[in-house]
mmCIF file of C-alpha atoms and ligand atoms in Angstrom:
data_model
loop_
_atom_site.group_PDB
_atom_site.id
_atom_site.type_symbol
_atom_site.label_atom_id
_atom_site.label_comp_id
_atom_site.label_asym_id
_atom_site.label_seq_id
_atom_site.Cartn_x
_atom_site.Cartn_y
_atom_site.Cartn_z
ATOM 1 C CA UNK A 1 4.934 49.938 34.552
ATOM 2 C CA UNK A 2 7.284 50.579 37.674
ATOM 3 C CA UNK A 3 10.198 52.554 37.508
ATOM 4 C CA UNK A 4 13.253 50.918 37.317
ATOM 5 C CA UNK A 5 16.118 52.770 39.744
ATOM 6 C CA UNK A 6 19.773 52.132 38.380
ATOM 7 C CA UNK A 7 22.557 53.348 41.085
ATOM 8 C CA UNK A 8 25.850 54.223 39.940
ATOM 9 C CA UNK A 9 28.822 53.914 41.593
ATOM 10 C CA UNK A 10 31.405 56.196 40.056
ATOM 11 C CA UNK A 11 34.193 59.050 41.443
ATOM 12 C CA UNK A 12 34.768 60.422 38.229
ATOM 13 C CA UNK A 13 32.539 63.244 38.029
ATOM 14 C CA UNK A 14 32.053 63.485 33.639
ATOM 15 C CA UNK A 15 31.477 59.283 33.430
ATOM 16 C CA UNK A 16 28.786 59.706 36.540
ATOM 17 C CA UNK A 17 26.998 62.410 34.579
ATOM 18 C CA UNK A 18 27.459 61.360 31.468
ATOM 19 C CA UNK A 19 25.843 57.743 32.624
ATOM 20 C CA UNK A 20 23.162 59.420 34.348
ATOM 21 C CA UNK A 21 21.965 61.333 31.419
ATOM 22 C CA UNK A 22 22.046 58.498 29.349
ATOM 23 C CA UNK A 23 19.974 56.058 31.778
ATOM 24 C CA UNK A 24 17.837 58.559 31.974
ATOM 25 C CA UNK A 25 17.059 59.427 28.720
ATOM 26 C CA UNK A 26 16.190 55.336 28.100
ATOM 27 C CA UNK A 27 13.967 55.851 30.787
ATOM 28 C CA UNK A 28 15.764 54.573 33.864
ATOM 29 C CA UNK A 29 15.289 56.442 37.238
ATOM 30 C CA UNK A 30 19.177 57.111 38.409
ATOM 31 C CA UNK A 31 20.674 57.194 42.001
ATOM 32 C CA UNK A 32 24.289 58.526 42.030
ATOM 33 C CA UNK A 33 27.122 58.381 44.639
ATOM 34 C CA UNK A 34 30.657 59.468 43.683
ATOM 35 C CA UNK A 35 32.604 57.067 46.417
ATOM 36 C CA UNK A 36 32.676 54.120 47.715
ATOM 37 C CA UNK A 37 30.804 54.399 51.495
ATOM 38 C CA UNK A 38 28.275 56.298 49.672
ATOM 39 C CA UNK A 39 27.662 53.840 47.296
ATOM 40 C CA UNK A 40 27.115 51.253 49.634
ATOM 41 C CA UNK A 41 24.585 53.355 51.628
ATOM 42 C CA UNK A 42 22.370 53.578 48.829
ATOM 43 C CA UNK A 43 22.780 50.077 47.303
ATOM 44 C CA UNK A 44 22.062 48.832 50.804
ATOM 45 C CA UNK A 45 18.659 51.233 50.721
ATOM 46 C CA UNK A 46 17.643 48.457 48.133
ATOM 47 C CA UNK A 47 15.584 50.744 45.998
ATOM 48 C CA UNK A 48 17.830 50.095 42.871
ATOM 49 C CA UNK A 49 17.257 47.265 40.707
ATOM 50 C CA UNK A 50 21.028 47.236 39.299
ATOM 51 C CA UNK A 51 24.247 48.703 40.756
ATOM 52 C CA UNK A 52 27.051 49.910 37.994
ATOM 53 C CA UNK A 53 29.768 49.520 40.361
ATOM 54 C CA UNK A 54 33.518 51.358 39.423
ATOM 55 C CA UNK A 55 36.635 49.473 41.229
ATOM 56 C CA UNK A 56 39.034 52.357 41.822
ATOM 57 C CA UNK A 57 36.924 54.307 44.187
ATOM 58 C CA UNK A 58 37.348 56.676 46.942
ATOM 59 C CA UNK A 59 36.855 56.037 50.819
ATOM 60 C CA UNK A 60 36.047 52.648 50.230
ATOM 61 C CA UNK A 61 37.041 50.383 46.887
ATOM 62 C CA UNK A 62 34.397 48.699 44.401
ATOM 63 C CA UNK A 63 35.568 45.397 45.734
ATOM 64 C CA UNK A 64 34.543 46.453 49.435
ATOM 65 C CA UNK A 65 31.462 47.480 48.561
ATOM 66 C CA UNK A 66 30.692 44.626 46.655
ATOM 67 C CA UNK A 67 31.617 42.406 49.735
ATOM 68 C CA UNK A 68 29.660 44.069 52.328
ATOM 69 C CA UNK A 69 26.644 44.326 50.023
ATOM 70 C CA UNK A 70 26.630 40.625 49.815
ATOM 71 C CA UNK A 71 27.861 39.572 52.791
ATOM 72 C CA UNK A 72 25.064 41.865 54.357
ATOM 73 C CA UNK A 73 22.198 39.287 52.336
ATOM 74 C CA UNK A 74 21.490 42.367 49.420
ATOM 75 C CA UNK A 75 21.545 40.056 46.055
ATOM 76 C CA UNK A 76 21.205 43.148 43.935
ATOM 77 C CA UNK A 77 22.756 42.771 40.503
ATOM 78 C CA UNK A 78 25.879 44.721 40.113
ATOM 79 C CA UNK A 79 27.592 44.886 36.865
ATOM 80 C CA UNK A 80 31.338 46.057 37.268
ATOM 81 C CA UNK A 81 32.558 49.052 35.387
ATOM 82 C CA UNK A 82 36.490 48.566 35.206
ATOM 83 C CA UNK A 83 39.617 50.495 33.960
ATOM 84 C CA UNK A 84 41.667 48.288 31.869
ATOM 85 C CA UNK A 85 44.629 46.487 33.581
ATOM 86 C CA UNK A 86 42.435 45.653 36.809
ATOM 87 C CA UNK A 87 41.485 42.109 35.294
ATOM 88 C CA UNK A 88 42.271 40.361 38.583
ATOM 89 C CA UNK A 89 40.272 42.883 40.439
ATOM 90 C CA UNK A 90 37.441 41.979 37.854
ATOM 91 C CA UNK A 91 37.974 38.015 38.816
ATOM 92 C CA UNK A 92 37.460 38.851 42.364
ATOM 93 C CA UNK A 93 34.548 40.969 41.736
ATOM 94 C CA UNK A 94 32.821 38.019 39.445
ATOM 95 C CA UNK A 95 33.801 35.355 42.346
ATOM 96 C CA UNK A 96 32.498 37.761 44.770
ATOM 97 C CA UNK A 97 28.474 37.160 43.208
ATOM 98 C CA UNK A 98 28.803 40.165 40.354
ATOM 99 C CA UNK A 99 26.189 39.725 37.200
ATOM 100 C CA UNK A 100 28.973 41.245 34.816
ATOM 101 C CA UNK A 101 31.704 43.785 33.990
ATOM 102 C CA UNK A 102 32.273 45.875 31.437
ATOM 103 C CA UNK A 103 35.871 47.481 30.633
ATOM 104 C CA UNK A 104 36.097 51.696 30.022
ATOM 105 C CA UNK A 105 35.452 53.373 27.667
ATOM 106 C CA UNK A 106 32.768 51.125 26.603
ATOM 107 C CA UNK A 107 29.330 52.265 24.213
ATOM 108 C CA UNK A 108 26.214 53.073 25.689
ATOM 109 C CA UNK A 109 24.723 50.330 23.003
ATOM 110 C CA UNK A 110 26.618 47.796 24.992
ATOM 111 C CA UNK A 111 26.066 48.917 28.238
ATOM 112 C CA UNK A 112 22.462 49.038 27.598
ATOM 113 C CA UNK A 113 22.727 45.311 26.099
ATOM 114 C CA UNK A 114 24.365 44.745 29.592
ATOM 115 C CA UNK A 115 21.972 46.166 31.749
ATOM 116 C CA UNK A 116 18.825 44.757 30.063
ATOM 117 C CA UNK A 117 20.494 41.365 29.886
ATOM 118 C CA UNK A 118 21.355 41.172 33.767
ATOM 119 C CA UNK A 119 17.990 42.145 34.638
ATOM 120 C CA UNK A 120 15.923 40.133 32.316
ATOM 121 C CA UNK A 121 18.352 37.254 34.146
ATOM 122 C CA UNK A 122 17.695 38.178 37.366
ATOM 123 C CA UNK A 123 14.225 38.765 36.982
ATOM 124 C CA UNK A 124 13.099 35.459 35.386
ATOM 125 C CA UNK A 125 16.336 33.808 37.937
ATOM 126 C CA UNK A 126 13.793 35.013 40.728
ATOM 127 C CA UNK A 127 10.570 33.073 38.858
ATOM 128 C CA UNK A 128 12.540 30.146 37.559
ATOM 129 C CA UNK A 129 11.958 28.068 40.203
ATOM 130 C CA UNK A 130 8.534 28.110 39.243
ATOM 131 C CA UNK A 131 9.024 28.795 35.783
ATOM 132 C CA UNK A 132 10.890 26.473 34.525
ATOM 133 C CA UNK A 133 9.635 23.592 36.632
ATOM 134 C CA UNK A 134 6.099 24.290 35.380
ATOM 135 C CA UNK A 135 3.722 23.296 37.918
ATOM 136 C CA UNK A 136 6.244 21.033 39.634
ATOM 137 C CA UNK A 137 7.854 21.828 43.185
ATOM 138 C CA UNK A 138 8.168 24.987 44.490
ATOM 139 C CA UNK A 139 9.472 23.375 47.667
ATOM 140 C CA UNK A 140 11.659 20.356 48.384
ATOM 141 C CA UNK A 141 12.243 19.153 51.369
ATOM 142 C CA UNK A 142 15.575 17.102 52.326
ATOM 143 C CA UNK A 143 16.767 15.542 55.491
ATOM 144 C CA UNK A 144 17.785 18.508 57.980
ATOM 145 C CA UNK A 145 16.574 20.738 54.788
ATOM 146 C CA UNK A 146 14.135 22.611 53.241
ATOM 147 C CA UNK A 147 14.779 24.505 49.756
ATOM 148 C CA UNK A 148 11.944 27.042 48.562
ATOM 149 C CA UNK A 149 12.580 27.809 44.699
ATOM 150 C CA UNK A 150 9.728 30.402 45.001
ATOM 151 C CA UNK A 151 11.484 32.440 47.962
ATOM 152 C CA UNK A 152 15.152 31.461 47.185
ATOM 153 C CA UNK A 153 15.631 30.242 50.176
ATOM 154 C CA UNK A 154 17.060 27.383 52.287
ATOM 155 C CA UNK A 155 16.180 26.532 56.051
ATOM 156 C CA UNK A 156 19.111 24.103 57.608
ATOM 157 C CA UNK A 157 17.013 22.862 60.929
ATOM 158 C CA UNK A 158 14.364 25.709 60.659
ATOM 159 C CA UNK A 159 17.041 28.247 59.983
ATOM 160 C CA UNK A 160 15.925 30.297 57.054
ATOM 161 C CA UNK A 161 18.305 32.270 55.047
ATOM 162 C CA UNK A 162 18.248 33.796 51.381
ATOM 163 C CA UNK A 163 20.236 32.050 48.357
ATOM 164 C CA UNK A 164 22.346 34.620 46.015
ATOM 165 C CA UNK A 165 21.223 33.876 42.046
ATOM 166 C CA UNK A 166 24.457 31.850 41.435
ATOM 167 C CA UNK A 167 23.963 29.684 44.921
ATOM 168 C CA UNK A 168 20.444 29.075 43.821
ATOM 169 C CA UNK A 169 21.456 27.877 40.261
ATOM 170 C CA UNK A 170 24.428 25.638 41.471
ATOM 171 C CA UNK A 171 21.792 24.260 44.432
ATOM 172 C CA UNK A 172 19.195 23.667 41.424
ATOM 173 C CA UNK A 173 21.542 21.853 38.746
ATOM 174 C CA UNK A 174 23.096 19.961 41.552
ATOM 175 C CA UNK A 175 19.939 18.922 42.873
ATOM 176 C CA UNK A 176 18.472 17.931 39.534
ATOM 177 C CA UNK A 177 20.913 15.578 38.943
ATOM 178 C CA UNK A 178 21.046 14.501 42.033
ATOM 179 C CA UNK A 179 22.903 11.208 42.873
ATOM 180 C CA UNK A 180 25.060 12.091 40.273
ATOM 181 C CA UNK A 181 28.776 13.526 39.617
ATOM 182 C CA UNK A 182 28.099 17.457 38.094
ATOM 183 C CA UNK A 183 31.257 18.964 36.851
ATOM 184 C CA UNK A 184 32.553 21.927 37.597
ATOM 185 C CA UNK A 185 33.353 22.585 33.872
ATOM 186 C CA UNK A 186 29.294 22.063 33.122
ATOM 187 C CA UNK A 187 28.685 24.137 36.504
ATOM 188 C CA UNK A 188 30.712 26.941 34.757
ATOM 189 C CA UNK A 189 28.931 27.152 31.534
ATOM 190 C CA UNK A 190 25.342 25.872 32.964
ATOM 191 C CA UNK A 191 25.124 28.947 36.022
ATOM 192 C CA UNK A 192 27.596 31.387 34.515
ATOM 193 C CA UNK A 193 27.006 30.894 30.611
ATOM 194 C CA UNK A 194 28.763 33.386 28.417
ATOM 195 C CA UNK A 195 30.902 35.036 31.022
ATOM 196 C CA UNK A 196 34.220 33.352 31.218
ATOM 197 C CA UNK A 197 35.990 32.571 33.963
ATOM 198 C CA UNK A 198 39.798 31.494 34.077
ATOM 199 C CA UNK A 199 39.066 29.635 36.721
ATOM 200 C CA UNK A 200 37.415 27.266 38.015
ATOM 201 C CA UNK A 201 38.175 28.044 41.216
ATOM 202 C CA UNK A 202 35.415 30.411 40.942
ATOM 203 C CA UNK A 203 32.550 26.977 41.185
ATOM 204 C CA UNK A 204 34.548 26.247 44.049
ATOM 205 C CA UNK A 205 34.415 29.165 45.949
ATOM 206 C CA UNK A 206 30.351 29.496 45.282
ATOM 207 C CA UNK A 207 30.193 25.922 46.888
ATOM 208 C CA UNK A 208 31.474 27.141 49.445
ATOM 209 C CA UNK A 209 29.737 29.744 49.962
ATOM 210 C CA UNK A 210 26.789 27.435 49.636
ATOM 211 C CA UNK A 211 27.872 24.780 52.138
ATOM 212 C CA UNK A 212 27.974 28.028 54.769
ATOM 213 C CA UNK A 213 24.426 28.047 54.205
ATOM 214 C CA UNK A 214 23.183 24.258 53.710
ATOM 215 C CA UNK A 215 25.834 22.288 55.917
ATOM 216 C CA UNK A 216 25.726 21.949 59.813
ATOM 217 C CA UNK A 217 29.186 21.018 59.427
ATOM 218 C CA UNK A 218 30.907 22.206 56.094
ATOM 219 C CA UNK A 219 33.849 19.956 56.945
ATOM 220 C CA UNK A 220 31.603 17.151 56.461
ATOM 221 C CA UNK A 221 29.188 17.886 53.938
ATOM 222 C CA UNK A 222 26.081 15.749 53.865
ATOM 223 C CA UNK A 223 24.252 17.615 50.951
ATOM 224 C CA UNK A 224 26.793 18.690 48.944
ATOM 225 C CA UNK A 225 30.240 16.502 48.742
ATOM 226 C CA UNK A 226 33.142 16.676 46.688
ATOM 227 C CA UNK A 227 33.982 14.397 43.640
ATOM 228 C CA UNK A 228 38.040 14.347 43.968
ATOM 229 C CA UNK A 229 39.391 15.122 40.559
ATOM 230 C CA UNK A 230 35.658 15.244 38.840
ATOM 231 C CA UNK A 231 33.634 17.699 40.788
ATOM 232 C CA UNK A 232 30.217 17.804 43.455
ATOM 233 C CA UNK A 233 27.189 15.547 44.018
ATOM 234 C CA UNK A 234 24.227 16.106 45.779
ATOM 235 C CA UNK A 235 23.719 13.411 48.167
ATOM 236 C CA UNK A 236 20.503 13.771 50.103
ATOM 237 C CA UNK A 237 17.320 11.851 49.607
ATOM 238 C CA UNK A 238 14.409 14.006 48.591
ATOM 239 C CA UNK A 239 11.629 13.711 51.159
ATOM 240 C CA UNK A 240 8.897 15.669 50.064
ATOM 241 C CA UNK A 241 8.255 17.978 47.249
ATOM 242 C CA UNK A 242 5.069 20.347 46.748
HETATM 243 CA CA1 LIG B 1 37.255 55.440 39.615
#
C-alpha cells in the first residue's frame, strides 16, 4: 500500500506537533509548515493527499492559501482547522472548494473520522465517473464541449482544463437531468451532503466558477442557464457519448 502524506498547516507550535505525532502513529506520512507561504509551497509540491489547513496564520492567512492553491488548478482536499468565532471565515473557506472544517479543540477520534471520510470522498469522487455510471460514458460530448468523467475534465473548443470535485458533481447532476430545472436546495444536499451551508449562495458561486470554465461567454450561458427564482438547467444537446 502507498503512503499516504497529510500536510499540516498550523503556527502554533504544540497543535503542529501534537497532530503530527498523532497522524503518524495511525500511520500517515506528515509534512509540516508553521505559516502560511510555507504552507502553500508544500501543498503546491502536490505530494500530500490532504491539507489540514489553520485560518489565523502567519505571513499569509488560511484563506490565501486556500485561494491560490485552487486558483493555481491543485484540487487537493483541505479540511479547515478553525478557532471558534471565525465562522464566516469558515463560510468563505467552504465556498472557496474546502472538503470540511473542524472547530479547536476538537478529538483526534473525530479528526480521524474527518480525514478518512474526505479521502474515501475524494478518492471514489475521482472514479465515480466511471463508477457509478457502470460501463456507461466516460466521455460526453456537447456542442462546443467535451466533458471526460474519467480525467475530470472539460475542453470548451479544444481547451482542456481540470474540474474541482464540487464543479464536477454540480456538472454531473446537472447534466443528468438535463433539460430539466435542478434546484439549488437539491444541489446543496446532492454535492455537499452533510455539511451545511447557510447559504445558498455558496451553489451559486460554484456555478460560477463553473461557467468560467464551460461558457465562451458566461454572460450568456449556453450550457448552463439560470432558472429565475427556481435554480439551473443544463441546456445542451448531448452529441456523443463513449
Ligand atoms: Ca493559528
Amino acid at each position: 500500500m502507498t503512503e499516504t502524506h497529510i500536510l499540516i498547516i498550523e503556527d502554533e507550535p504544540d497543535l503542529r506537533a501534537g497532530l503530527q505525532h498523532n497522524l503518524e502513529l495511525e500511520g500517515f506520512k506528515v509534512l509540516a509548515a508553521a505559516n502560511g507561504k510555507e504552507g502553500l509551497r508544500k501543498a503546491r509540491e502536490g505530494q500530500a493527499a490532504l491539507v489540514l489547513l489553520d485560518l489565523m496564520l502567519p505571513e499569509m492567512s488560511g484563506i490565501e492559501v486556500l485561494q491560490h492553491l485552487r486558483e493555481t488548478g491543485h484540487e487537493t482536499p483541505v479540511i479547515i482547522i478553525s478557532a471558534k468565532g471565525q465562522d464566516r471565515d469558515k463560510v468563505q473557506g467552504l465556498e472557496l472548494g474546502a472538503d470540511d472544517y473542524l472547530t479547536k479543540p476538537f478529538g483526534l477520534s473525530e479528526l480521524l473520522a474527518r480525514i478518512r471520510a474526505v479521502l474515501r470522498r475524494t478518492k471514489s469522487g475521482a472514479k465515480a465517473g466511471a463508477g457509478e455510471r457502470g460501463a456507461a460514458a466516460t466521455v460526453m460530448t456537447f456542442p462546443g464541449l467535451v466533458v471526460d468523467w474519467k480525467r475530470f475534465t472539460v475542453s470548451r473548443d479544444g481547451d482542456e482544463v481540470q474540474l474541482s470535485r464540487y464543479e464536477a458533481e454540480i456538472l454531473r447532476m446537472l447534466i443528468e437531468h438535463r433539460g430539466e430545472v435542478v434546484s439549488r436546495q437539491d444541489l446543496l444536499r446532492k454535492v455537499w451532503g452533510y455539511v451545511h451551508l447557510p447559504t445558498t449562495r455558496t451553489v451559486d458561486n460554484h456555478i460560477a466558477r463553473l461557467r468560467k470554465k464551460l461558457e465562451a461567454d458566461v454572460e450568456n450561458p449556453v450550457h448552463v442557464v439560470t432558472v429565475h427564482g427556481l435554480g439551473y438547467r443544463f441546456e445542451s444537446e448531448l452529441l456523443e457519448e463513449r
